[in-house]
XYZ file of C-alpha atoms in Angstrom:
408
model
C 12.994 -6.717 -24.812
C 10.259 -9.616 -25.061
C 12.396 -11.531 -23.507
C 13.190 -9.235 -19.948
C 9.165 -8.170 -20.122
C 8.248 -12.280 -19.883
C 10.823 -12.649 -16.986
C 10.208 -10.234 -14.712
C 6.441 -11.193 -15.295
C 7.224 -14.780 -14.439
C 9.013 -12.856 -10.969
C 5.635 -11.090 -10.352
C 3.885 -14.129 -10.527
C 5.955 -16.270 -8.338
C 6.505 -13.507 -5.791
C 2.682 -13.137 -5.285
C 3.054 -16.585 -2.785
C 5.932 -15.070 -0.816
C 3.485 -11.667 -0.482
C 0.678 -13.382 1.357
C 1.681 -15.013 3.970
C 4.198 -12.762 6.198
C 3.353 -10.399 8.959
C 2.738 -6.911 7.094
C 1.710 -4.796 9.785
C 2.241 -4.388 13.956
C -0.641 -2.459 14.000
C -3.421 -3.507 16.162
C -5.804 -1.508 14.173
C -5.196 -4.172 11.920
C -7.604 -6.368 13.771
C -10.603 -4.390 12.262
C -12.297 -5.852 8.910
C -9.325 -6.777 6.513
C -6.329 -5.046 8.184
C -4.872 -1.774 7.824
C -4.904 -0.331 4.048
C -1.050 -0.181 2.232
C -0.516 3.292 1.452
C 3.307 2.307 0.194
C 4.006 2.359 -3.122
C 6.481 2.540 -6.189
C 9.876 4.976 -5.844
C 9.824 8.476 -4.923
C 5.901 8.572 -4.538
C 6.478 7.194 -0.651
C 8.701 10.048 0.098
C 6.668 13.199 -0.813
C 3.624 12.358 1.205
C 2.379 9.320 -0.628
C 1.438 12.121 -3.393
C 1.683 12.008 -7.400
C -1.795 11.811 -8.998
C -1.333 14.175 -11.691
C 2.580 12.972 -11.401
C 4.003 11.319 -14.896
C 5.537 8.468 -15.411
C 8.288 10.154 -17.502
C 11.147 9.256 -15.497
C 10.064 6.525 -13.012
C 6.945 4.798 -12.422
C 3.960 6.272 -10.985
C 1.295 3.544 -9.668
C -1.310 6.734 -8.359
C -2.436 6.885 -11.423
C -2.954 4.622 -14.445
C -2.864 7.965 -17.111
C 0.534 8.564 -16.160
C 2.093 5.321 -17.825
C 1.235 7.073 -21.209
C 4.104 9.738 -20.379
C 6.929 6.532 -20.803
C 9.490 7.558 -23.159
C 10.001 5.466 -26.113
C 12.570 2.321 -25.854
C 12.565 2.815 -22.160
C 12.109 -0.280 -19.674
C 11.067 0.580 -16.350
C 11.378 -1.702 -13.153
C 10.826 -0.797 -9.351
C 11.250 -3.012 -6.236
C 11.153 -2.056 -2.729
C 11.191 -3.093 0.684
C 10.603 -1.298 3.903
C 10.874 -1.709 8.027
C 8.523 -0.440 10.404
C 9.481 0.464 14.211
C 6.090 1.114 15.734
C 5.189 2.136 19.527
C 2.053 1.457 20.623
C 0.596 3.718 23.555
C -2.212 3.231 25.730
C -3.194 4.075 29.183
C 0.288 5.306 30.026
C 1.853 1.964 28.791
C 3.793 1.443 25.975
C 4.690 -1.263 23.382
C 7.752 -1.294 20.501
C 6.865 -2.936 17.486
C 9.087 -3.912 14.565
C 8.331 -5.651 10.974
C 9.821 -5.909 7.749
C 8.762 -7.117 4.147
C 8.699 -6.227 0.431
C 6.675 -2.785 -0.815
C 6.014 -3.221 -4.378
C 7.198 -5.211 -6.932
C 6.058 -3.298 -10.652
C 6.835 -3.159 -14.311
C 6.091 -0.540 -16.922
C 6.855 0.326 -20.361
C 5.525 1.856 -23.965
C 3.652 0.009 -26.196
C 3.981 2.968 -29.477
C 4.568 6.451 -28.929
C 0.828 7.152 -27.214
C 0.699 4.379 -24.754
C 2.462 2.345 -22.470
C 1.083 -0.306 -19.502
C 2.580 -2.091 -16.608
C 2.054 -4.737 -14.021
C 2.443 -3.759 -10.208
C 1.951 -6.457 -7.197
C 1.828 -4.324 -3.854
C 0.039 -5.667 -0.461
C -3.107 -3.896 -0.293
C -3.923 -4.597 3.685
C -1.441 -5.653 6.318
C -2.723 -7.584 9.328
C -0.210 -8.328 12.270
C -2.028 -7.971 15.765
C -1.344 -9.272 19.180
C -3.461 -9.450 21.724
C -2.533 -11.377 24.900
C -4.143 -12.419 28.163
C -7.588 -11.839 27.053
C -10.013 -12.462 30.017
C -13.077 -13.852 29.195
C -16.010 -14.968 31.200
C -17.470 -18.886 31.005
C -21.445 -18.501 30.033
C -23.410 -18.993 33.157
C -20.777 -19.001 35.534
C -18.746 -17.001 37.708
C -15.447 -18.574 35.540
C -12.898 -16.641 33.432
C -10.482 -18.069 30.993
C -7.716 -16.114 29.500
C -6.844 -16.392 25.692
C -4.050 -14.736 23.174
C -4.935 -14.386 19.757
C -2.611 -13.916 16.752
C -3.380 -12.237 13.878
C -0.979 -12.063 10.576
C -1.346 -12.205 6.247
C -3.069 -9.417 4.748
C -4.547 -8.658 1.017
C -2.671 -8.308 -2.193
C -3.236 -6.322 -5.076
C -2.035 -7.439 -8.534
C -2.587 -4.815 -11.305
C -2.335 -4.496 -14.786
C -2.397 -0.196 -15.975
C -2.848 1.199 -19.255
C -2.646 4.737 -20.903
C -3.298 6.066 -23.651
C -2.493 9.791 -25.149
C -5.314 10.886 -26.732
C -4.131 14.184 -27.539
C -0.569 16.578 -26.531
C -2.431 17.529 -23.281
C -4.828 14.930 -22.317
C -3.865 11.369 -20.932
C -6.537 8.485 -19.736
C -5.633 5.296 -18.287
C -7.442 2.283 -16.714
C -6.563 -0.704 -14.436
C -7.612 -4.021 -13.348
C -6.472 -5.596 -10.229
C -6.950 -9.021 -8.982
C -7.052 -8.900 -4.726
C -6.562 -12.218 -2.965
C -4.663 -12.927 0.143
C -5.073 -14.975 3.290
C -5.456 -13.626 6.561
C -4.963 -16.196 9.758
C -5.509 -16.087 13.220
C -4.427 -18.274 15.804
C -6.383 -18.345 19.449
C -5.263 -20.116 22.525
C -7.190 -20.411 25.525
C -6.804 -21.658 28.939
C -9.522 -23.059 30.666
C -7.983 -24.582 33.913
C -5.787 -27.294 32.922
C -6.948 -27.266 29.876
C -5.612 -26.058 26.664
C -8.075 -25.373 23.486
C -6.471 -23.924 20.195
C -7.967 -22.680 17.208
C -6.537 -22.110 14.090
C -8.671 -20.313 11.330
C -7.416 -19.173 7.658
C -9.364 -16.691 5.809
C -9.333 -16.496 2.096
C -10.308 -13.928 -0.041
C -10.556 -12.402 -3.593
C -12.321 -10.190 -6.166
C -11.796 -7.656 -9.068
C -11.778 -4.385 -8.721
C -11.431 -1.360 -11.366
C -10.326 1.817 -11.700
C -9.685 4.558 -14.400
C -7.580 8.073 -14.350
C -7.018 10.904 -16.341
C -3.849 13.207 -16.693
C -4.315 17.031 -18.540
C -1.702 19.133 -19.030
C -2.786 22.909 -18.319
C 0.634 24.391 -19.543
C 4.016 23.530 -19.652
C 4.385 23.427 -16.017
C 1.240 22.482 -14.342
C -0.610 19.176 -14.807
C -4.186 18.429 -13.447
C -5.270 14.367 -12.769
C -7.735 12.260 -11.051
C -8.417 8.839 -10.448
C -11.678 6.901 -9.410
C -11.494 3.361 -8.187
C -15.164 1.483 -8.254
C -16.975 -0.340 -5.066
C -15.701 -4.092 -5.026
C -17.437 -7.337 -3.478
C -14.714 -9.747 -2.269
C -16.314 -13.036 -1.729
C -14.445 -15.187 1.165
C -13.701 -19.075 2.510
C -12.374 -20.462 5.577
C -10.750 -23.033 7.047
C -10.903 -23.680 10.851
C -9.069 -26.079 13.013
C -9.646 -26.934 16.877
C -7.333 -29.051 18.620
C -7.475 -30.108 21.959
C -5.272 -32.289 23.636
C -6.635 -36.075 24.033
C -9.214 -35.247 21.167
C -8.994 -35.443 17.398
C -9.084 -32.625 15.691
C -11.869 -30.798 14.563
C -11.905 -29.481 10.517
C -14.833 -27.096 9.419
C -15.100 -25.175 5.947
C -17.351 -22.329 5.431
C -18.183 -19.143 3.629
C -17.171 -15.965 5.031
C -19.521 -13.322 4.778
C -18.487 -10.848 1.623
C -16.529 -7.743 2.510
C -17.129 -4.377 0.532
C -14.437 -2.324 -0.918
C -16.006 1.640 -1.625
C -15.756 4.180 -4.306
C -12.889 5.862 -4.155
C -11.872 9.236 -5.792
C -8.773 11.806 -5.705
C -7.563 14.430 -7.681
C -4.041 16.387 -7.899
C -2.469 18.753 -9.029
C 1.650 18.561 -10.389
C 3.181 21.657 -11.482
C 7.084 22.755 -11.887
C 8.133 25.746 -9.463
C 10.771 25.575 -11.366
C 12.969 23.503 -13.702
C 14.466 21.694 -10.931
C 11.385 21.679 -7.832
C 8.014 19.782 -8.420
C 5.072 19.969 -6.137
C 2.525 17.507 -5.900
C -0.673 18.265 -3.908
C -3.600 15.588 -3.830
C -7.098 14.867 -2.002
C -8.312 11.495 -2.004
C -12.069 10.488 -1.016
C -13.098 6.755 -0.015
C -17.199 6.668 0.857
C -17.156 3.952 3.241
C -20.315 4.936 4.418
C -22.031 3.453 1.609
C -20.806 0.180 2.377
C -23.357 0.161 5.526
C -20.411 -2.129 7.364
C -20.046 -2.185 10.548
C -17.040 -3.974 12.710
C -17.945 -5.801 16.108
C -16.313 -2.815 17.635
C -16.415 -0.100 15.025
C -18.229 1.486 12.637
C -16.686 2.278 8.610
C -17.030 6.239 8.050
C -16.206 7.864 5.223
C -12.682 9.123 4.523
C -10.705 12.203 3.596
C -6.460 12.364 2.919
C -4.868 15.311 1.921
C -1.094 15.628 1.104
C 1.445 17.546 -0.466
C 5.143 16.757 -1.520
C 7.639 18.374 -2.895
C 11.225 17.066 -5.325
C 14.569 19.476 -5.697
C 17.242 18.714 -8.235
C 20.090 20.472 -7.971
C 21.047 19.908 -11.649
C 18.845 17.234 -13.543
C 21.907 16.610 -16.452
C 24.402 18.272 -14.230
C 28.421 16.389 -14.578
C 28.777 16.397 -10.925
C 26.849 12.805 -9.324
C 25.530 15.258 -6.432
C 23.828 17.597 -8.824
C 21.743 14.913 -10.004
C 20.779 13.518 -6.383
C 17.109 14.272 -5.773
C 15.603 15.528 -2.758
C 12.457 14.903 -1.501
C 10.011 15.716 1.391
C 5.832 15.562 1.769
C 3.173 15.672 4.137
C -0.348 13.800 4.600
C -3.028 13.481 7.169
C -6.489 11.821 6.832
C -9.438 11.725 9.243
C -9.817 7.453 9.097
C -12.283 5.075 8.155
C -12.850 3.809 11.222
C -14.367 5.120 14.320
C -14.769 3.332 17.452
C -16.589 4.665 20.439
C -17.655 7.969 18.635
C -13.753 8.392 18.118
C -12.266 8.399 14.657
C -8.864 6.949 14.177
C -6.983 9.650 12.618
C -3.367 9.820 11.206
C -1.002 12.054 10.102
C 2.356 11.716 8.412
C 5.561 13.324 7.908
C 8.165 12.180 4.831
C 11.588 12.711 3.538
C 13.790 11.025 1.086
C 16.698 10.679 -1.434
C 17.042 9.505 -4.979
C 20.696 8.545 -5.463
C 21.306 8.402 -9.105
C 23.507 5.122 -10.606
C 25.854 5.708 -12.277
C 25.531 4.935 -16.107
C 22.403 3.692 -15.871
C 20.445 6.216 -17.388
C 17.120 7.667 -15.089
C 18.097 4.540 -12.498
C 17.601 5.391 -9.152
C 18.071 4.132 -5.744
C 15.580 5.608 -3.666
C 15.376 5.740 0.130
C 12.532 7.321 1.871
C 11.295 7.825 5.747
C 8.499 8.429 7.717
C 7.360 9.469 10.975
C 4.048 9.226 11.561
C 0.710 8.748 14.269
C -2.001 6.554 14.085
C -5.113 6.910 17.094
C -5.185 9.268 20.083
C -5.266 8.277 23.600
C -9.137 9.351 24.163
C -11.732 6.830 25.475
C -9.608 3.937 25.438
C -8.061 4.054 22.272
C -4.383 3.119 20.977
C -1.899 5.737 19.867
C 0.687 4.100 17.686
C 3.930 6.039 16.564
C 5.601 4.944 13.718
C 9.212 5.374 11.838
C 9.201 3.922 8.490
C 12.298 3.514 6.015
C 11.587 2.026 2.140
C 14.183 1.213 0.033
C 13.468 0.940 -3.884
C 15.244 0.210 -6.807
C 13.773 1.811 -9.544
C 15.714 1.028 -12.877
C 15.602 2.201 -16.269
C 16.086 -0.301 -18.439
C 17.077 1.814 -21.504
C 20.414 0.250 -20.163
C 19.645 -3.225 -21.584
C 19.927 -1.854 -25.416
C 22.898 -3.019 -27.305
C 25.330 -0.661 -28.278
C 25.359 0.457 -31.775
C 29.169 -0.488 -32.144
C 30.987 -3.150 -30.494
């Protein structure tokens, strides 16, 4: 067991490279502060509406909440990866734009320590940048002269996480977490100014702790109250700029980026059993951006609300039959943004389905496959709408299948 825990570390670790420097996002909202916030995640949580903070971590593992990792069952191993692919139209003044981008979702660990605690390590992006923003027209200072530029946008923000739980007593569970953010985030600029071609190249670096705690208490047999808090964070920044222009050297400049803040955030949920074989989750999430007192050069941070509620069917959880145990899965979200621009929030909503498809002989392993439809932005005042289908594939094994049999 040492042994598969120190290797798939080592693959966390390497992996975090690979993380940072593709295009995450097509969203152009992702030109605003540090991109557009991740809201994937580990297995079935991204097909019932991105809910599961009073969810355990009993069968699969839940990243919402660091309490839940104290629910792992004993001599269980549990490993989730995941990619997805994004199709995204943007629409805007009667105009519209397809989009598509693909990548890796998560990348996470978890198992027990005894039989009242467990941790894991998780490495998801936490902001995806990927804008595109072509034949910018720009007047020259003191003239009567435009020059046209395109700008390029890509990278994003990581989050590397270590949870921990503990059971203080039958009903109550409290976890914490430490994450380590750090990314790059790079634009490229070209502009024309007659025959002349000036490019700029800038890469922006940043990084910072941030913590978080969550508690789990189990009300009865069948419902389960949590809540999470996540505290403000200072990421501290560098950059790197490059201007070329052609029969010139180059020009190199370093410099410290201003510091971006990170808010308190806060959610609670609520997990209870219908019956034995439908769950309901149903969460509200808080983020008080308007303590930050940040402001974008064309918006302004507000605070934010989400809301969502998901739902899992089994037909038969130890049923003989493979499509008893298939899982089904569907969820709902909407949240009023953190950003508004022009007096206009940038609102989204979300629709979600999925599937768990059992493997067979491998114990709680799952392969799950979940979809999305959903709306960023309204077409008001000059804004982008962007529509968005989103498919994420995870792997989420038990590794209870890596014990030795008694008998050979």
């Amino acid at each position: 067991m040492n042994k598969i825990i120190v290797s798939v570390v080592f693959l966390i670790i390497i992996t975090q490279g690979h993380a940072q420097t593709n295009d995450l996002s097509g969203s152009p909202y992702s030109l605003y502060g540090l991109g557009v916030p991740n809201e994937s995640n580990t297995g079935k949580t991204n097909s019932m509406g991105k809910t599961g903070i009073a969810m355990p971590s009993d069968n699969a593992i839940n990243n919402l909440n660091p309490a839940s990792y104290a629910t792992i069952p004993s001599n269980n191993f549990f490993y989730d990866i995941g990619v997805k692919g994004q199709k995204e139209t943007l629409a805007e003044a009667g105009n519209e734009e397809p989009r598509f981008n693909a990548n890796f979702s998560n990348i996470a660990i978890a198992f027990p320590i005894n039989n009242k605690s467990g941790m894991g390590i998780t490495l998801i992006p936490y902001t995806n940048v990927g804008y595109l923003l072509m034949g910018i027209e720009t007047e020259i200072e003191g003239s009567n002269d435009t020059f046209i530029s395109n700008i390029k946008g890509s990278g994003g923000l990581n989050d590397l996480r270590i949870n921990y739980a503990y059971r203080l007593t039958e009903k109550l569970r409290l976890g914490v977490s430490a994450s380590y953010l750090f990314g790059k985030i790079t634009e490229d600029e070209r502009s024309f100014i007659g025959n002349t071609t000036l490019s700029i190249h800038e890469d922006n670096y940043y990084n910072g702790f941030k913590f978080g705690g969550g508690f789990q208490y189990d009300i009865s047999k069948f419902i389960t109250l949590g809540g999470v808090i996540n505290f403000p964070v200072t990421l501290r920044g560098d950059q790197t700029s490059y201007v070329t222009q052609p029969g010139y050297e180059p020009i190199v400049n370093e410099s410290d980026l201003d510091t971006f803040e990170l808010p308190l955030e806060i959610g609670f949920g609520v997990h209870t059993k219908l019956k034995e074989n439908l769950l309901l989750n149903i969460d509200y999430r808080k983020n008080f951006w308007d303590a930050t007192n940040q402001t974008d050069q064309i918006g302004t941070y507000v605070d934010q609300d989400f809301i969502g509620i998901g739902m899992e069917y089994t037909p038969k959880k130890r049923g003989f039959k493979y499509w008893e145990r298939i899982q089904y899965r569907a969820g709902f979200n909407m949240d009023n943004g953190n950003l508004e621009v022009d007096g206009e929030r940038v609102h989204g909503a979300e629709f979600t389905l999925g599937i768990g498809l059992p493997m067979k002989g491998i114990s709680n392993s799952m392969f799950n496959i979940s979809y999305s439809y959903g709306q960023n932005g309204q077409l008001t005042n000059g804004l982008i709408q962007e529509n968005y289908h989103t498919v994420t594939l995870n792997f989420s094994l038990d590794g209870i299948w890596f014990k030795r049999k008694k008998f050979q």
